[in-house]
Short mmCIF file of C-alpha atoms in Angstrom, two decimals:
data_model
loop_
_atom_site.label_atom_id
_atom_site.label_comp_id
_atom_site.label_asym_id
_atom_site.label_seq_id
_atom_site.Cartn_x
_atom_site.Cartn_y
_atom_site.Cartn_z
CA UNK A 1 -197.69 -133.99 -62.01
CA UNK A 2 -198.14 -132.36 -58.85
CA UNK A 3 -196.86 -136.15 -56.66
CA UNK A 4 -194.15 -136.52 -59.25
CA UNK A 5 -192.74 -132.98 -60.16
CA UNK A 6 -194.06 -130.75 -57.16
CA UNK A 7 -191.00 -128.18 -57.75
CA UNK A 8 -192.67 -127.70 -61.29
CA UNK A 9 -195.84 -128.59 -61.58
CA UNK A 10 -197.27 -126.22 -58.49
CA UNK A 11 -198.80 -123.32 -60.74
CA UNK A 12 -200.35 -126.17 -62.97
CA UNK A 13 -201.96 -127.94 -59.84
CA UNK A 14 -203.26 -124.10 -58.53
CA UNK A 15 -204.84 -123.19 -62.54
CA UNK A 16 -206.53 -126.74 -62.63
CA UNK A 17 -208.33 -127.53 -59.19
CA UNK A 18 -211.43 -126.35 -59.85
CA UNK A 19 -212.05 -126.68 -63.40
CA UNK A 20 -213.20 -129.70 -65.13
CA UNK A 21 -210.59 -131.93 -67.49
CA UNK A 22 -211.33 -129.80 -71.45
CA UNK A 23 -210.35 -126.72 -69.96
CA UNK A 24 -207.48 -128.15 -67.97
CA UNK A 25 -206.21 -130.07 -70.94
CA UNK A 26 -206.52 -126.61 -73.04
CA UNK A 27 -204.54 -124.96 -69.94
CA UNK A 28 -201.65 -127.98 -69.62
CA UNK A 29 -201.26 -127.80 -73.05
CA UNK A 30 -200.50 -124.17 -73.70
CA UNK A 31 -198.10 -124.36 -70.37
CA UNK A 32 -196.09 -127.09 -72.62
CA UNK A 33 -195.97 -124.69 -75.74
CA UNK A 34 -194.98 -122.01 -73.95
CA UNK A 35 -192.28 -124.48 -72.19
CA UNK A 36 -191.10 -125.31 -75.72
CA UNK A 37 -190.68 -122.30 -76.85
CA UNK A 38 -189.25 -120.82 -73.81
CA UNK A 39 -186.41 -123.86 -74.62
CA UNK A 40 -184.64 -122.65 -77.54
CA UNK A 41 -184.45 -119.29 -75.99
CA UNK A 42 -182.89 -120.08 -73.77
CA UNK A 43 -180.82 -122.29 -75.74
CA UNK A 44 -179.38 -119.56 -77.33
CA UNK A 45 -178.93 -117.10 -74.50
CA UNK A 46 -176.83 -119.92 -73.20
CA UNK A 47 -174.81 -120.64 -76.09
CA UNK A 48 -174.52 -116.59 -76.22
CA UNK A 49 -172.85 -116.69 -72.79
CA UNK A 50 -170.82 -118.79 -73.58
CA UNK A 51 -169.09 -117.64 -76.46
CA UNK A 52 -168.91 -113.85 -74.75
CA UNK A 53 -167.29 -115.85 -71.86
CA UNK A 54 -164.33 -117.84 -74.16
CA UNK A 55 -164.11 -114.48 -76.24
CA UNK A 56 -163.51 -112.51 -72.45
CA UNK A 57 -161.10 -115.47 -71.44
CA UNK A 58 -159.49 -115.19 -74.47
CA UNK A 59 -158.79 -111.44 -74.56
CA UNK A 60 -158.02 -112.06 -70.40
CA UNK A 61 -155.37 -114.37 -71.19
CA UNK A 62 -153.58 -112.26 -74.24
CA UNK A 63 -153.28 -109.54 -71.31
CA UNK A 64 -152.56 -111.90 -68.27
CA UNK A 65 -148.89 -112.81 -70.48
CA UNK A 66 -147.34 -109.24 -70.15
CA UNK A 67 -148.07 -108.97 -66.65
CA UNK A 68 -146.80 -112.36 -65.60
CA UNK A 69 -143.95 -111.21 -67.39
CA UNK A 70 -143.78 -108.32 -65.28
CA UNK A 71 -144.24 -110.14 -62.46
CA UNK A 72 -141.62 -112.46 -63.43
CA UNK A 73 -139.44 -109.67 -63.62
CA UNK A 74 -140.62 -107.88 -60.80
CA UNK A 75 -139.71 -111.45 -58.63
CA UNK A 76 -136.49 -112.00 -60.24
CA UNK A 77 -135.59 -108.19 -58.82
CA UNK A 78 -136.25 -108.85 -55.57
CA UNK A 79 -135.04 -111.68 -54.70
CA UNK A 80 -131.53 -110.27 -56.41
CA UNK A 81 -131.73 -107.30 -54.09
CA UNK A 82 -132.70 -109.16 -50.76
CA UNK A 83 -130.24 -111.88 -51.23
CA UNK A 84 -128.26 -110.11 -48.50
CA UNK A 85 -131.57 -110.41 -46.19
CA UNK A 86 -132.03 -114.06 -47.32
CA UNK A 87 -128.25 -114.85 -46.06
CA UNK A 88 -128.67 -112.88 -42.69
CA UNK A 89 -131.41 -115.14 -42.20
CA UNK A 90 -129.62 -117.89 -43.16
CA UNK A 91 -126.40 -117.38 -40.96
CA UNK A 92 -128.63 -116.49 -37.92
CA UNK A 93 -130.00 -120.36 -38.02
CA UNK A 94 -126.70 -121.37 -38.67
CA UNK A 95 -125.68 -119.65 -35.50
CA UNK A 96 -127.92 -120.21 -33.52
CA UNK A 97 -127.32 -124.33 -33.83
CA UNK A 98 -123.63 -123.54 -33.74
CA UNK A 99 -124.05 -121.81 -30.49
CA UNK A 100 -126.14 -124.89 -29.14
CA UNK A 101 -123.72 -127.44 -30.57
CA UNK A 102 -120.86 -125.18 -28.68
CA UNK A 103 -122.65 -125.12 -25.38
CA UNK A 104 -123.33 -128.63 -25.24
CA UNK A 105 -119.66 -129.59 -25.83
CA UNK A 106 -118.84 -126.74 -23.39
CA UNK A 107 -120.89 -128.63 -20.55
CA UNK A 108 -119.60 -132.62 -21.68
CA UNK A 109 -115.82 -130.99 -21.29
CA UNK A 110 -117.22 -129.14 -17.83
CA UNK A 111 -117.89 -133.04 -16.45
CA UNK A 112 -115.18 -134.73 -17.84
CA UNK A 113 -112.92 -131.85 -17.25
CA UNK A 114 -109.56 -132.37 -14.88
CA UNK A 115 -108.90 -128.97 -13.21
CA UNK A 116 -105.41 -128.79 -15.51
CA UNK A 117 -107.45 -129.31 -18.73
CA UNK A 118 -110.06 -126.43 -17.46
CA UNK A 119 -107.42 -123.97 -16.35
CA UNK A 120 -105.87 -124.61 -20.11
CA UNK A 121 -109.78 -123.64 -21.21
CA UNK A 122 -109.50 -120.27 -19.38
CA UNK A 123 -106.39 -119.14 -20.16
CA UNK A 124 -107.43 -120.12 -24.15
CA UNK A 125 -110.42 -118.18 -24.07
CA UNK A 126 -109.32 -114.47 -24.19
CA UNK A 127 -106.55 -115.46 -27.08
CA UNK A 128 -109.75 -117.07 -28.97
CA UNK A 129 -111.36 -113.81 -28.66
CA UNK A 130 -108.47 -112.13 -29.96
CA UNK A 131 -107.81 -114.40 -32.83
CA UNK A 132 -111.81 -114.00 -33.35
CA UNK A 133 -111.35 -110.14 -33.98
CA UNK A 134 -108.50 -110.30 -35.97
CA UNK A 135 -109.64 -113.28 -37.96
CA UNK A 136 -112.95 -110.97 -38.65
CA UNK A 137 -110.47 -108.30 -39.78
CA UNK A 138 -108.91 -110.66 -42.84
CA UNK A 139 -112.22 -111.62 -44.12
CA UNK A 140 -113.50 -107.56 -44.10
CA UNK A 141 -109.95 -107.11 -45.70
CA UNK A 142 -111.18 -109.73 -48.59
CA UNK A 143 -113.85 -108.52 -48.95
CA UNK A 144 -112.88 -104.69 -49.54
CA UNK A 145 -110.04 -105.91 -52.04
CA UNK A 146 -112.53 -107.86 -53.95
CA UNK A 147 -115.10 -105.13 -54.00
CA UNK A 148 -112.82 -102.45 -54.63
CA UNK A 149 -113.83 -100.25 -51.28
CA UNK A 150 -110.74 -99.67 -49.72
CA UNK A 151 -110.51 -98.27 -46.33
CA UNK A 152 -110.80 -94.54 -45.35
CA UNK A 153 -107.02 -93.78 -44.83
CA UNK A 154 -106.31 -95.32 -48.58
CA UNK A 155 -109.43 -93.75 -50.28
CA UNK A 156 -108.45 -90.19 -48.91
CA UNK A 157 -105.72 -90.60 -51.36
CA UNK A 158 -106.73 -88.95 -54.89
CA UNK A 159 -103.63 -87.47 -57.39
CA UNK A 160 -106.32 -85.76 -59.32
CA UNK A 161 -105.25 -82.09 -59.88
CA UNK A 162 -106.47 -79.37 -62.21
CA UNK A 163 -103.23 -78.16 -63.69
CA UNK A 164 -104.14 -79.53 -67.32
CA UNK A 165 -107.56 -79.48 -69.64
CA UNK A 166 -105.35 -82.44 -71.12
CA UNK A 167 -107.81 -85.76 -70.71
CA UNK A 168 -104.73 -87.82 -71.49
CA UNK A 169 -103.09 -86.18 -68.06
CA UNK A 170 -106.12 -86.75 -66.06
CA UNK A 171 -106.39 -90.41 -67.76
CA UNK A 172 -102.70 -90.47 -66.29
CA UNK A 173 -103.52 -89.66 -62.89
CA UNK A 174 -107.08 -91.59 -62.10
CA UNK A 175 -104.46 -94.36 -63.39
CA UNK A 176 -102.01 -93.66 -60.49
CA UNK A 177 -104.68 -93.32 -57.52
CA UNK A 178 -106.14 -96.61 -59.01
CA UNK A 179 -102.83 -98.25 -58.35
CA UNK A 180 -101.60 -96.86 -55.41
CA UNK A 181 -104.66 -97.91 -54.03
CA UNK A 182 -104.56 -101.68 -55.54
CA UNK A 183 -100.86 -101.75 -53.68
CA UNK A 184 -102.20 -100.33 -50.85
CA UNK A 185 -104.88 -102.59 -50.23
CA UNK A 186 -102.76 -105.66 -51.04
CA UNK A 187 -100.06 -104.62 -48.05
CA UNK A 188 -103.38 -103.93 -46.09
CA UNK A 189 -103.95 -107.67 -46.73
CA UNK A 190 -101.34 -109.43 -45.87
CA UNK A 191 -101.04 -107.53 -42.68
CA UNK A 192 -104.14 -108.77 -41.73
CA UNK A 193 -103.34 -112.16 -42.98
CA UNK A 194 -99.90 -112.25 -40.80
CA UNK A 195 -101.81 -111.30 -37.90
CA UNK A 196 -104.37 -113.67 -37.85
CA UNK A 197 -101.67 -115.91 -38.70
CA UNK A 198 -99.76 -115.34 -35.84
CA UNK A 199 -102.60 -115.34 -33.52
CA UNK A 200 -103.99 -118.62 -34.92
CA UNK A 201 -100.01 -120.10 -34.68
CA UNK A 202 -100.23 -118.74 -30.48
CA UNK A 203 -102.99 -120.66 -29.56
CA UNK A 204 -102.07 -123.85 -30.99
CA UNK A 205 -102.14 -126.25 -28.11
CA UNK A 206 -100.49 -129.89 -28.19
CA UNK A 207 -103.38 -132.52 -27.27
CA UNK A 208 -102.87 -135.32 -25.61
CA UNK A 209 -104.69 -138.58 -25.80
CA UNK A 210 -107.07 -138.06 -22.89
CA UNK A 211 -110.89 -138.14 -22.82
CA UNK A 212 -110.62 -134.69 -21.32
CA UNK A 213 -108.47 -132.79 -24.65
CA UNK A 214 -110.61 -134.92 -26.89
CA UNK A 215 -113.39 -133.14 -25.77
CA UNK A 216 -111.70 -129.79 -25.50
CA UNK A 217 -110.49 -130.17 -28.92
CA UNK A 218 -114.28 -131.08 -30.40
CA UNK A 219 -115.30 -127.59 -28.26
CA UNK A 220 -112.76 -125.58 -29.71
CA UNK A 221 -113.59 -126.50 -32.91
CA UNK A 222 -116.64 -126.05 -32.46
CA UNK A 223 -116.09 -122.51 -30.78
CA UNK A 224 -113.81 -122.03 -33.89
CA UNK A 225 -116.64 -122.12 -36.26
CA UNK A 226 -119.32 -119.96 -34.15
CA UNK A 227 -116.39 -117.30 -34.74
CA UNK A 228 -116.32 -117.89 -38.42
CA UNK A 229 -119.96 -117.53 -38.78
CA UNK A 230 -120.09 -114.39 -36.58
CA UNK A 231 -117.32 -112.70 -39.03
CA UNK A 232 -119.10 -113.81 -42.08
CA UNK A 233 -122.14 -112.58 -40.62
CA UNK A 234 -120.58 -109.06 -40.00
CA UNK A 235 -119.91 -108.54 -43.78
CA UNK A 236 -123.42 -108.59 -44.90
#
């Protein structure tokens, strides 16, 4: 026992090395009762264990479902009230690549450029701006009509007036603000809309079939659509 099973058998080897072979035979085989009754003990402390641990799994899982539920919930809430910060994030990336896509057409029209064509680019770039502003100023006007936040000099506007306790009268006139200012906002509109009409209409260019205004045109539109990410970005 003590080549075979040292990790064992080391307290049998210590009990029996100086006694002769009765008494360790007497002293091996008490170890073994002992050993054999030790084994259904723990048998059962081990079948005890585990039936406290599938009864605490049990009553762990019955409790885990209402807070994953909760946490469900608690998920689905934020990600409805940071879907602003999601897009922010999303339209940075988007302009960021826009502005590299821009630049790098900017620099192949730079070499290709005749000094006609780039004099056309200069005198196009402040009317860009422009149309850039006022095409910012339609989207912010869509965006108030279809949120119902109309700007300061139409929401000062309120026909509300205590001269009645009559509810029907008040009914009335919350009716008549709410439609002055649906008219007002929809002239509001299509102002905006005829400006950035017009300005879009002024810098309209005629391009001819040259190397040089093909690559002006892919840089404008690619200008063109920095601006409409920059306006969409200022309405979040």
């Amino acid at each position: 026992m003590g080549t075979d099973d040292k990790h064992w058998a080391k307290e049998v080897i210590k009990g029996t090395k100086n006694r002769d072979d009765i008494i360790n035979s007497r002293f091996v085989k008490k170890k073994i009762n002992r050993f054999m009754t030790n084994i259904p003990q723990a048998s059962a402390n081990i079948s005890n264990l585990q039936i406290r641990l599938t009864t605490y799994w049990t009553q762990t899982i019955t409790k885990w479902k209402p807070a994953e539920r909760l946490e469900k919930f608690i998920l689905k809430y934020i990600q409805h009230c940071t879907q602003h910060v999601k897009r922010m994030a999303e339209n940075k990336i988007l302009l960021a690549r826009a502005e590299m896509a821009e630049y790098t057409a900017l620099e192949r029209f730079r070499q290709i450029a005749s000094p006609t064509q780039w004099n056309s680019h200069l005198f196009l770039k402040p009317k860009m701006k422009q149309w850039s502003t006022k095409n910012k100023n339609y989207l912010v006007a869509i965006k108030r009509v279809e949120y119902d936040l109309p700007p300061k000099f139409i929401s000062n506007i309120d026909f509300t007036r205590k001269i009645d306790e009559s509810q029907t009268l008040y009914n009335q006139m919350r009716q008549l603000t709410k439609d002055y200012r649906t008219q007002a906002m929809s002239l509001y509109l299509q102002s905006t809309t005829h400006f950035a009409k017009e300005e879009n209409n002024a810098i309209i260019i005629d391009a001819e079939d040259d190397a040089g205004y093909i690559e002006f045109e892919r840089y404008n539109e690619l200008r063109e659509k920095r601006y409409n990410l920059e306006a969409e970005q200022a309405l979040y």
